[in-house]
XYZ file of C-alpha atoms in Angstrom:
703
model
C 80.739 -57.098 3.003
C 77.373 -58.799 3.498
C 75.882 -60.487 0.440
C 72.912 -58.531 -0.862
C 70.119 -59.692 -3.172
C 66.634 -58.541 -4.102
C 64.850 -60.312 -1.291
C 61.050 -60.493 -1.129
C 58.246 -57.879 -0.961
C 56.520 -59.770 1.825
C 56.303 -59.623 4.766
C 56.687 -55.895 5.217
C 59.198 -54.761 7.807
C 62.471 -56.425 8.807
C 62.324 -60.217 8.984
C 65.230 -62.240 10.386
C 65.403 -65.847 9.212
C 68.492 -66.925 11.148
C 70.835 -66.271 8.239
C 70.054 -62.706 7.327
C 67.331 -60.086 7.210
C 64.729 -59.272 4.570
C 63.692 -55.620 4.473
C 60.485 -54.481 2.756
C 58.966 -50.994 2.739
C 55.881 -49.720 0.906
C 56.040 -46.346 -0.850
C 53.927 -45.594 -3.888
C 55.477 -42.286 -4.917
C 59.133 -42.735 -3.943
C 61.848 -42.768 -6.582
C 64.420 -44.603 -4.429
C 64.761 -46.040 -0.931
C 67.953 -46.410 1.100
C 68.422 -48.717 4.070
C 70.703 -47.270 6.753
C 72.412 -49.652 9.175
C 73.799 -48.384 12.488
C 76.303 -49.670 15.001
C 75.149 -50.855 18.425
C 74.718 -47.482 20.106
C 72.742 -46.053 17.197
C 75.007 -43.007 16.983
C 76.964 -43.927 13.860
C 75.653 -45.024 10.481
C 77.899 -47.827 9.219
C 76.281 -48.862 5.923
C 73.808 -47.442 3.462
C 72.179 -49.801 0.969
C 69.987 -48.756 -1.941
C 67.053 -51.150 -2.097
C 67.463 -52.897 -5.454
C 63.972 -54.191 -6.114
C 60.440 -52.814 -6.284
C 57.342 -55.001 -6.481
C 53.844 -53.488 -6.393
C 55.332 -50.357 -4.833
C 57.075 -52.374 -2.130
C 60.835 -51.735 -2.042
C 62.839 -54.688 -0.796
C 66.273 -56.175 -0.199
C 67.812 -59.176 1.569
C 71.039 -58.699 3.509
C 72.817 -61.904 4.458
C 74.723 -62.093 7.730
C 72.683 -59.548 9.673
C 71.338 -60.742 13.011
C 68.579 -59.896 15.430
C 69.392 -56.690 17.262
C 70.640 -54.865 14.163
C 69.703 -51.164 14.219
C 68.347 -49.564 11.067
C 66.271 -46.793 9.517
C 65.320 -45.556 6.056
C 65.925 -42.588 3.796
C 63.333 -42.197 1.065
C 63.873 -40.220 -2.135
C 61.155 -38.572 -4.173
C 59.684 -35.182 -5.001
C 59.613 -32.507 -2.342
C 56.444 -30.859 -3.594
C 54.133 -29.942 -0.693
C 51.636 -28.306 -3.053
C 50.951 -31.798 -4.442
C 51.159 -33.496 -1.065
C 54.685 -34.918 -1.495
C 57.259 -34.353 1.267
C 60.135 -36.698 0.473
C 63.427 -35.628 2.008
C 66.329 -38.129 2.047
C 68.144 -36.034 4.633
C 65.680 -37.283 7.235
C 66.090 -40.704 8.816
C 62.733 -42.443 8.973
C 61.238 -45.058 11.262
C 60.005 -48.217 9.550
C 56.194 -48.314 10.069
C 56.554 -52.086 10.608
C 59.454 -51.875 13.089
C 58.850 -54.403 15.893
C 61.144 -52.660 18.358
C 62.764 -49.238 18.748
C 66.012 -48.261 20.430
C 67.045 -44.862 21.746
C 65.130 -41.709 22.497
C 63.874 -39.066 20.133
C 65.725 -35.811 20.825
C 63.909 -32.823 19.378
C 65.832 -30.600 16.967
C 64.822 -28.365 14.073
C 66.574 -30.828 11.753
C 63.698 -33.276 12.284
C 61.454 -31.059 10.168
C 61.469 -31.591 6.415
C 61.417 -27.854 5.803
C 63.510 -24.962 7.079
C 61.791 -23.723 10.241
C 61.620 -19.936 10.205
C 61.734 -19.643 6.433
C 59.437 -17.020 4.919
C 58.134 -19.734 2.588
C 57.374 -22.010 5.581
C 57.119 -25.663 4.533
C 57.838 -24.952 0.867
C 61.601 -24.814 1.501
C 63.396 -28.150 1.993
C 65.685 -28.550 5.006
C 68.904 -30.411 4.152
C 70.215 -31.153 7.655
C 70.613 -34.798 8.647
C 68.226 -35.883 11.416
C 69.719 -39.339 12.104
C 71.597 -38.384 15.255
C 68.391 -37.262 16.994
C 66.196 -40.151 15.902
C 65.500 -43.481 17.632
C 66.491 -46.488 15.563
C 64.510 -49.503 14.455
C 65.629 -52.881 15.783
C 65.577 -56.186 13.917
C 63.625 -58.374 16.332
C 64.082 -61.983 17.292
C 60.399 -62.952 17.551
C 60.969 -66.267 19.305
C 59.212 -66.651 22.639
C 58.067 -69.756 24.473
C 54.455 -69.189 25.491
C 53.966 -72.685 26.875
C 50.311 -73.600 27.127
C 49.042 -70.015 27.298
C 45.404 -69.776 26.304
C 43.236 -66.680 25.923
C 40.616 -66.545 28.691
C 37.889 -65.780 26.128
C 35.686 -64.333 28.850
C 32.064 -63.981 27.645
C 31.073 -60.382 27.043
C 28.284 -60.428 29.603
C 30.717 -61.578 32.314
C 33.357 -58.951 31.487
C 34.419 -56.146 33.821
C 37.025 -53.769 32.412
C 39.678 -51.958 34.426
C 41.229 -49.052 32.506
C 44.838 -48.674 33.627
C 48.195 -47.172 32.703
C 51.284 -49.395 32.736
C 53.365 -46.959 34.757
C 50.546 -45.338 36.697
C 49.323 -48.646 38.074
C 52.691 -49.973 39.223
C 55.059 -47.047 39.865
C 54.106 -46.633 43.538
C 53.075 -50.183 44.390
C 54.867 -50.929 47.673
C 55.202 -54.680 46.994
C 56.605 -54.392 43.465
C 60.421 -54.320 43.443
C 61.779 -50.847 42.771
C 63.612 -51.893 39.597
C 60.428 -53.396 38.156
C 58.035 -50.541 38.890
C 56.560 -48.725 35.927
C 57.385 -51.551 33.523
C 55.369 -54.061 31.537
C 56.723 -56.839 33.734
C 55.192 -55.203 36.819
C 51.722 -55.841 35.391
C 52.339 -59.526 36.021
C 53.524 -59.125 39.605
C 51.476 -61.395 41.921
C 50.410 -58.496 44.139
C 49.092 -56.484 41.195
C 47.191 -59.464 39.844
C 45.923 -60.305 43.335
C 44.429 -56.818 43.626
C 42.577 -57.245 40.324
C 41.338 -60.706 41.274
C 40.108 -59.638 44.711
C 38.265 -56.770 43.092
C 36.656 -59.059 40.506
C 38.236 -57.592 37.365
C 38.168 -59.817 34.266
C 39.987 -57.580 31.742
C 42.649 -54.899 32.085
C 42.478 -52.230 29.384
C 45.900 -50.649 28.953
C 46.284 -47.084 27.799
C 48.466 -46.771 24.662
C 51.597 -48.925 24.603
C 52.397 -48.556 20.894
C 55.626 -46.575 20.653
C 54.906 -42.861 20.974
C 56.741 -39.567 21.426
C 56.799 -36.763 23.955
C 55.563 -33.856 21.858
C 58.064 -31.040 21.466
C 55.810 -28.398 23.018
C 55.526 -30.595 26.132
C 59.259 -31.253 26.377
C 59.953 -27.531 26.160
C 57.640 -27.044 29.155
C 59.340 -29.828 31.116
C 56.407 -32.219 30.629
C 55.876 -35.604 28.970
C 53.143 -37.260 26.970
C 51.986 -39.541 29.783
C 48.823 -40.857 28.154
C 50.599 -41.925 24.954
C 48.102 -40.843 22.278
C 50.890 -39.713 19.934
C 51.899 -42.837 18.054
C 55.197 -43.239 16.235
C 55.049 -46.972 15.472
C 52.168 -49.430 15.445
C 54.167 -52.646 15.847
C 56.676 -51.711 18.557
C 55.926 -51.578 22.289
C 56.762 -48.230 23.875
C 60.426 -48.542 25.030
C 60.021 -46.502 28.230
C 58.085 -49.369 29.836
C 60.386 -52.203 28.775
C 62.455 -52.206 31.972
C 65.143 -54.801 32.603
C 62.994 -57.692 31.373
C 62.278 -56.118 27.977
C 59.713 -57.593 25.611
C 59.914 -60.913 27.430
C 58.715 -59.143 30.572
C 55.630 -57.860 28.748
C 54.814 -61.266 27.330
C 55.417 -62.841 30.712
C 52.982 -60.397 32.323
C 50.338 -61.217 29.718
C 50.847 -64.911 30.401
C 50.493 -64.333 34.162
C 47.297 -62.313 33.666
C 45.899 -65.034 31.422
C 46.719 -67.669 34.019
C 44.606 -65.626 36.440
C 41.741 -65.495 33.944
C 42.268 -61.806 33.137
C 42.180 -60.603 29.542
C 44.494 -57.883 28.208
C 42.968 -55.154 26.030
C 45.021 -52.485 24.250
C 43.896 -48.903 23.666
C 45.088 -48.266 20.098
C 45.450 -45.015 18.146
C 45.193 -45.705 14.421
C 43.382 -42.447 13.674
C 46.457 -40.172 13.679
C 50.207 -40.155 14.305
C 52.699 -37.990 16.156
C 53.724 -36.070 13.011
C 51.045 -33.383 13.380
C 49.767 -31.153 10.594
C 51.563 -30.028 7.434
C 53.973 -28.023 9.587
C 54.874 -31.009 11.748
C 58.116 -33.052 11.824
C 59.167 -35.747 9.369
C 59.754 -38.875 11.434
C 58.221 -41.752 9.489
C 54.985 -41.799 7.471
C 55.294 -38.225 6.187
C 58.699 -38.914 4.675
C 57.832 -42.394 3.379
C 54.745 -41.292 1.437
C 52.765 -38.378 2.841
C 50.152 -38.484 0.066
C 49.313 -42.107 0.863
C 49.478 -42.373 4.631
C 47.522 -39.194 5.414
C 44.188 -37.833 4.278
C 44.780 -34.599 2.385
C 42.105 -32.133 1.263
C 41.617 -32.708 -2.493
C 41.406 -28.960 -3.038
C 44.582 -28.268 -1.026
C 46.879 -31.324 -0.731
C 49.591 -29.186 0.840
C 47.591 -29.230 4.055
C 46.324 -32.001 6.317
C 42.703 -33.101 6.568
C 41.908 -33.442 10.261
C 39.046 -35.273 11.981
C 41.088 -36.009 15.100
C 42.029 -32.617 16.506
C 45.720 -33.513 16.340
C 46.595 -32.037 12.962
C 46.526 -35.159 10.805
C 44.365 -38.168 9.973
C 45.694 -41.542 8.927
C 44.080 -42.562 5.622
C 42.782 -46.022 6.487
C 40.663 -45.941 3.319
C 43.878 -46.502 1.318
C 44.419 -50.256 0.794
C 48.051 -50.212 1.939
C 47.321 -48.162 5.039
C 44.414 -50.469 5.842
C 46.809 -53.382 5.390
C 49.227 -51.822 7.863
C 46.490 -51.379 10.471
C 45.231 -54.937 10.023
C 48.773 -56.348 10.081
C 49.433 -54.411 13.274
C 46.301 -55.740 14.988
C 47.129 -59.304 14.005
C 50.701 -58.798 15.188
C 49.529 -57.977 18.696
C 47.109 -60.904 18.793
C 49.552 -63.436 17.335
C 52.816 -62.318 18.921
C 51.600 -60.825 22.209
C 48.397 -62.834 22.737
C 46.348 -59.652 23.167
C 42.636 -60.314 23.762
C 41.074 -57.208 22.249
C 41.340 -53.542 21.342
C 39.732 -50.233 22.228
C 39.952 -47.954 19.179
C 40.572 -44.280 19.910
C 38.370 -41.947 17.803
C 37.096 -44.971 15.920
C 34.808 -43.166 13.405
C 37.944 -41.788 11.749
C 38.952 -45.337 10.820
C 35.601 -45.852 9.114
C 35.690 -42.699 6.973
C 35.759 -43.909 3.349
C 37.282 -41.590 2.425
C 35.930 -38.593 4.339
C 32.476 -39.577 5.626
C 31.695 -42.258 8.200
C 30.472 -45.481 6.581
C 29.328 -48.453 8.732
C 30.315 -50.640 5.776
C 33.777 -49.130 5.436
C 36.700 -51.259 4.397
C 38.131 -51.197 7.909
C 34.953 -52.364 9.636
C 34.367 -55.060 7.029
C 37.960 -56.237 7.275
C 37.682 -56.609 11.053
C 34.396 -58.465 10.727
C 35.696 -61.061 8.280
C 39.210 -61.518 9.642
C 39.450 -65.034 11.140
C 41.677 -63.796 13.972
C 40.355 -60.333 14.786
C 36.681 -61.260 14.597
C 37.241 -63.482 17.664
C 38.738 -60.830 19.948
C 36.976 -57.986 21.729
C 36.565 -54.889 19.549
C 35.541 -51.664 21.301
C 34.978 -48.320 19.615
C 35.343 -44.883 21.068
C 32.450 -43.898 18.790
C 33.216 -40.253 18.169
C 35.822 -38.031 16.565
C 35.944 -34.259 16.038
C 35.143 -34.239 12.326
C 31.783 -33.444 10.762
C 29.251 -36.171 11.536
C 31.765 -37.751 13.880
C 29.444 -38.586 16.790
C 28.507 -42.204 16.053
C 27.293 -43.796 19.270
C 25.207 -46.822 18.262
C 26.365 -46.797 14.638
C 29.023 -49.493 14.740
C 28.117 -52.927 13.364
C 27.351 -56.185 15.107
C 30.457 -57.627 16.747
C 31.515 -54.241 18.133
C 30.984 -52.743 21.563
C 31.213 -49.016 22.252
C 32.185 -46.647 25.017
C 28.840 -45.079 25.936
C 29.234 -41.464 26.967
C 25.455 -41.156 27.188
C 25.573 -43.562 30.110
C 28.358 -41.555 31.765
C 26.633 -38.196 31.397
C 23.179 -39.413 32.382
C 24.298 -41.151 35.564
C 26.445 -38.169 36.544
C 23.561 -35.755 35.970
C 21.068 -37.927 37.862
C 23.171 -38.228 41.010
C 24.027 -34.536 40.832
C 20.288 -33.946 41.165
C 19.638 -32.418 37.745
C 16.067 -32.076 36.511
C 14.420 -34.363 33.946
C 16.909 -37.225 34.060
C 14.594 -40.225 34.561
C 13.827 -41.054 30.900
C 17.514 -41.146 29.993
C 18.399 -42.941 33.231
C 15.864 -45.661 32.531
C 17.324 -46.205 29.079
C 20.960 -46.431 30.091
C 20.708 -48.589 33.218
C 18.550 -51.042 31.237
C 21.308 -51.419 28.611
C 20.561 -48.670 26.052
C 18.322 -50.918 23.984
C 17.093 -48.019 21.847
C 20.686 -47.284 20.829
C 22.030 -50.757 20.111
C 19.182 -53.118 19.243
C 18.543 -51.529 15.804
C 21.992 -52.711 14.657
C 21.306 -56.263 15.870
C 23.462 -56.038 18.960
C 23.121 -57.178 22.565
C 23.303 -55.409 25.950
C 27.068 -55.882 26.031
C 27.362 -53.483 23.092
C 27.381 -50.697 25.673
C 30.550 -50.270 27.706
C 29.296 -48.285 30.679
C 31.577 -46.007 32.669
C 31.386 -43.141 35.114
C 35.025 -42.077 34.800
C 37.851 -42.762 32.374
C 41.392 -41.468 31.877
C 39.899 -38.492 30.030
C 38.193 -36.418 32.721
C 37.689 -36.474 36.478
C 38.242 -39.537 38.616
C 35.162 -40.527 40.638
C 36.689 -38.919 43.724
C 37.231 -35.661 41.853
C 33.764 -35.881 40.330
C 32.300 -35.363 43.818
C 35.020 -32.947 45.010
C 35.319 -30.304 42.273
C 32.892 -28.193 40.285
C 35.615 -26.936 37.960
C 38.742 -28.304 36.331
C 42.105 -27.444 37.869
C 44.574 -28.059 35.049
C 47.110 -25.334 35.765
C 49.959 -27.860 35.908
C 49.459 -28.597 32.201
C 50.829 -25.173 31.329
C 47.855 -24.087 29.215
C 46.396 -21.497 31.608
C 43.676 -23.952 32.629
C 42.079 -23.671 29.192
C 42.502 -27.344 28.290
C 40.211 -30.225 29.203
C 36.446 -30.471 29.381
C 34.339 -27.751 30.950
C 31.162 -29.898 30.849
C 31.993 -32.316 33.654
C 28.546 -32.745 35.261
C 30.380 -32.802 38.579
C 29.329 -31.511 42.008
C 31.718 -30.712 44.847
C 29.035 -31.253 47.513
C 29.534 -27.746 48.876
C 33.287 -27.077 48.966
C 35.815 -26.993 46.130
C 38.525 -29.584 46.769
C 39.566 -31.289 50.011
C 37.767 -30.354 53.217
C 37.668 -31.301 56.889
C 33.894 -30.910 57.040
C 32.617 -34.359 58.147
C 29.158 -33.890 56.629
C 30.556 -33.019 53.225
C 33.040 -35.895 53.345
C 30.267 -38.324 54.291
C 28.118 -37.075 51.412
C 31.030 -37.380 48.989
C 31.702 -40.929 50.158
C 28.045 -41.867 49.633
C 27.990 -40.245 46.189
C 31.027 -42.290 45.169
C 29.230 -45.407 46.348
C 26.125 -44.360 44.404
C 28.164 -44.071 41.226
C 29.912 -47.399 41.664
C 26.760 -49.292 42.618
C 24.833 -47.842 39.677
C 27.659 -48.881 37.361
C 27.746 -52.464 38.593
C 23.967 -52.936 38.730
C 23.311 -51.606 35.198
C 22.911 -53.780 32.114
C 25.885 -53.695 29.758
C 29.609 -54.038 30.413
C 31.058 -51.951 33.260
C 34.444 -50.249 33.043
C 36.218 -49.063 36.190
C 38.975 -46.445 36.065
C 42.236 -47.407 37.762
C 42.174 -46.402 41.413
C 38.529 -45.398 41.610
C 38.020 -48.389 43.890
C 40.314 -46.637 46.377
C 39.258 -43.034 45.767
C 42.275 -41.987 43.679
C 42.454 -38.247 43.059
C 44.100 -36.113 40.369
C 43.541 -32.977 42.455
C 40.928 -31.708 40.049
C 42.982 -32.137 36.868
C 40.574 -33.487 34.246
C 43.085 -33.589 31.400
C 46.200 -35.023 33.040
C 47.717 -36.209 29.744
C 51.086 -34.574 30.433
C 51.483 -35.428 34.125
C 53.972 -38.288 34.464
C 54.046 -37.882 38.229
C 52.006 -38.546 41.352
C 49.064 -36.648 39.847
C 48.471 -39.774 37.759
C 50.294 -42.514 39.603
C 48.173 -44.773 41.781
C 49.409 -44.128 45.334
C 48.345 -47.427 46.875
C 48.914 -46.431 50.490
C 47.494 -42.910 50.339
C 44.332 -43.801 48.448
C 43.567 -46.736 50.726
C 43.660 -44.345 53.690
C 41.471 -41.744 51.942
C 38.388 -43.962 51.840
C 39.264 -47.233 53.598
C 35.923 -48.981 52.930
C 35.579 -48.145 49.241
C 37.549 -51.142 47.996
C 35.344 -53.527 49.992
C 32.248 -51.707 48.718
C 33.349 -51.999 45.086
C 34.316 -55.614 45.621
C 30.886 -56.404 47.079
C 29.047 -54.681 44.222
C 31.100 -56.567 41.616
C 30.550 -59.849 43.447
C 26.783 -59.315 43.414
C 26.910 -58.572 39.702
C 28.969 -61.638 38.891
C 26.821 -63.926 41.068
C 23.441 -63.292 39.457
C 22.146 -63.552 35.902
C 19.794 -60.593 36.310
C 22.720 -58.128 36.136
C 24.360 -59.783 33.140
C 21.600 -60.221 30.592
C 22.256 -61.622 27.132
C 19.101 -60.023 25.721
C 17.482 -56.647 26.202
C 14.673 -55.982 28.638
C 11.468 -55.141 26.777
C 8.758 -54.968 29.442
C 7.051 -57.938 27.801
C 5.332 -60.693 29.766
C 7.562 -63.593 30.734
C 6.354 -66.876 29.170
C 4.692 -69.050 31.786
C 4.418 -66.188 34.305
C 2.036 -63.385 35.132
C 5.051 -61.090 35.492
C 6.711 -58.943 32.869
C 10.511 -58.983 32.536
C 10.837 -55.599 34.248
C 8.902 -52.844 36.003
C 9.568 -49.144 36.595
C 8.152 -47.893 39.866
C 7.418 -44.602 41.639
C 7.393 -44.071 45.421
C 3.599 -43.752 45.436
C 3.315 -47.552 45.163
C 2.583 -48.030 41.473
C 4.178 -48.361 38.070
C 5.439 -45.292 36.320
C 3.124 -43.602 33.834
C 4.051 -41.429 30.846
C 3.303 -38.448 33.062
C 5.756 -39.677 35.672
C 8.491 -40.075 33.077
C 7.936 -36.552 31.800
C 7.855 -34.997 35.268
C 11.226 -33.256 35.355
C 11.094 -32.786 39.120
C 11.105 -36.506 39.925
C 14.442 -37.704 41.249
C 13.444 -41.074 42.729
C 12.830 -44.279 40.811
C 12.431 -48.014 41.361
C 13.511 -50.704 38.922
C 12.363 -54.328 39.344
C 14.043 -56.868 37.069
C 15.279 -60.450 36.890
C 11.805 -61.952 36.450
C 13.047 -64.088 33.578
C 16.575 -64.719 34.908
C 17.893 -68.238 34.410
C 18.874 -68.557 38.074
C 15.434 -67.411 39.231
C 16.791 -64.453 41.208
C 14.758 -61.227 41.096
C 15.896 -57.789 42.267
C 14.422 -54.425 43.160
C 16.619 -51.345 42.835
C 15.638 -48.055 44.454
C 17.512 -44.850 43.620
C 16.952 -41.485 45.291
C 18.882 -38.458 44.014
C 16.757 -36.075 46.085
C 18.344 -34.319 49.065
C 15.550 -35.486 51.376
C 14.323 -38.863 52.594
C 11.586 -40.416 50.452
C 8.894 -42.871 51.592
C 8.947 -45.551 48.898
C 5.808 -47.713 48.884
C 6.202 -51.052 47.143
C 3.785 -51.747 44.314
C 1.792 -55.007 44.329
C 3.331 -56.877 41.419
C 2.841 -60.415 42.751
C 0.648 -61.238 45.766
C 2.539 -62.426 48.823
C 5.997 -61.600 47.536
C 8.660 -60.551 50.010
C 11.798 -58.524 49.374
C 14.915 -58.538 51.547
C 17.315 -55.605 51.637
C 20.819 -56.803 50.691
C 22.784 -53.702 49.628
C 22.757 -50.055 50.675
C 25.028 -47.147 49.763
C 24.468 -45.691 53.238
C 26.628 -48.547 54.562
C 30.411 -48.096 54.045
C 30.943 -51.536 52.491
C 27.412 -51.726 51.082
C 26.454 -55.036 52.663
C 23.320 -55.250 54.787
C 23.956 -57.493 57.782
C 22.020 -58.685 60.815
C 19.901 -61.625 61.895
C 16.701 -59.743 61.057
C 17.236 -58.052 57.670
C 14.742 -55.462 56.532
C 11.943 -57.093 54.582
C 9.408 -55.370 52.404
C 6.029 -56.623 51.240
C 3.664 -55.210 48.678
C 1.977 -52.123 50.052
C 4.629 -51.534 52.714
C 6.848 -48.464 52.768
C 10.624 -48.207 52.905
C 12.277 -45.004 54.022
C 14.802 -44.309 51.279
C 17.563 -42.056 52.604
C 18.629 -38.889 50.775
C 21.012 -39.427 47.832
C 21.192 -43.178 48.203
C 20.725 -46.461 46.379
C 19.264 -49.612 47.909
C 18.997 -53.114 46.444
C 16.422 -55.693 47.511
C 16.396 -59.366 46.530
C 13.209 -61.387 46.234
C 12.848 -64.028 48.950
C 10.430 -66.718 49.993
C 9.830 -66.406 53.727
C 7.762 -68.984 55.643
C 4.396 -67.570 56.554
C 4.465 -64.921 53.843
C 1.192 -64.495 51.917
């Protein structure tokens, strides 16, 4: 028999010291906690230990002789009183919220619910069946890992280019990744994967959720899986399905390899809700440990769940112990996995203290003062589905935000919608009006055209409507407001004119993204025209709908990678595209020029009347007049379906502009011994639905 003593209340979780393991679990309302130890397969419980000590509502015990790899779980005793928000049920094996690793798969069964499913009294009747056999088990982790001289790249915000990717989706079909490695964390570090990112110019890969999560029961019963992963079970454990043969070491090795290449690793994290659903959901962890603490409950009806996430429950980050768990989790990933930053799903929910969004919430203040987290990249998805949940521009200094206003405006402009110029001018100049009032910089806006949630760029120009039938929800799921345009035919076509237009529209989107102020984010595969066949909510498609087919996509639009590469290279080579301060239109000190100009094709600056003219679909943007490297640029954008004669305004006598980039060219680059030059007063024929970039040049003989 292993020697047992009280142990310590800190750190929470299971901590192996080489001689034994300290277990510590927080529960404010429990009356007793039992530690269950399992044999190596996780099928048989071998020991049950009642935790002997309780300090500040942390239950703890030390068990001598246990080693790393030991499987365990908890049973927590207390009142089963849903009307008061308490759902303790010791018949249910529970996952430790601080578990660093999980073993085994969750196998859905009615016994995983704390109440008797089908009872006339619903969740008011306790279910007494044991759920242990169907539950994954927690693993005592050996945290040792030799990182060598790994250093975070610490890429400046204004030099950052994000690439949103899925661990499996990115690597499952890569022809150069060994079959046994595909779909795993280790594959992220394969030289060919990293080489692709480097050639493209990516500086940070943003991984969709890798915290351990579950395949929701309703999906499993339809033969589907939760591919995206926004259904968290544990905030400290990497999702086991991606571990592969190399395990945790493979993930850490991949992070090290990405760092060696100068690429940061960002995690998409889901601290707003868990996989346990509403008050009728299963009891897997938090609900059985202390439902009234971990979840927000309506004060007038604590039996039910308060929901600002659309998933049935909301984690109560306003509670000090829940906030501690979130902060401990974030630090865990930075300290033990060398993660470089986080994108927070439905971030306003984390700042609801307790029910309304507060920019001075405990969570936001904790992140701002934490000596570790305040130095990594923090990105908010600045909306949730609760009242007052749309909070674009409301996060504090130190935070960047996904900017859906950028996405929607650029989509609408290139679709040819009326009255888009005022919004377009704001977003491509960095959304100053949105972010400057909170003391932030242009990199506060993370600009994107497409993300995992919605159409890919290829589908954005190929479909007017969503095609989500494969999700099994009668095509009722996903967004209906896509601001997409199929260019004349729904889905694939052999019409060469339509395909040429679609190709140019994709180039327009990508060029606009890379030439805008702010931080660009590219969706995995958009550089090679990846399609999801019109599915704009492919959360349950763990198949070739989501997987990046490297060979097929390269054939679909063979020049698009080179085009994207060229646009990124231009961005990274010139200060004008990567400003540290907002454009204001003010005069540049020591110059007769202002920092930027907005131009109309008639050969003059835009007037208030031009901005308010909803029929205008052509605009010029001249910027870079105060750039440190002295490089100035002129961007012309025409969303009209006809050619436009664009006359250059006389901003500086004798100046000459050279055309360097054009979305009418498959790879974007303007070549030739005699490039097109443009002087003040001269006219450039701007092709229909196209974008052209000119660079200022000094040409001998110019006046």
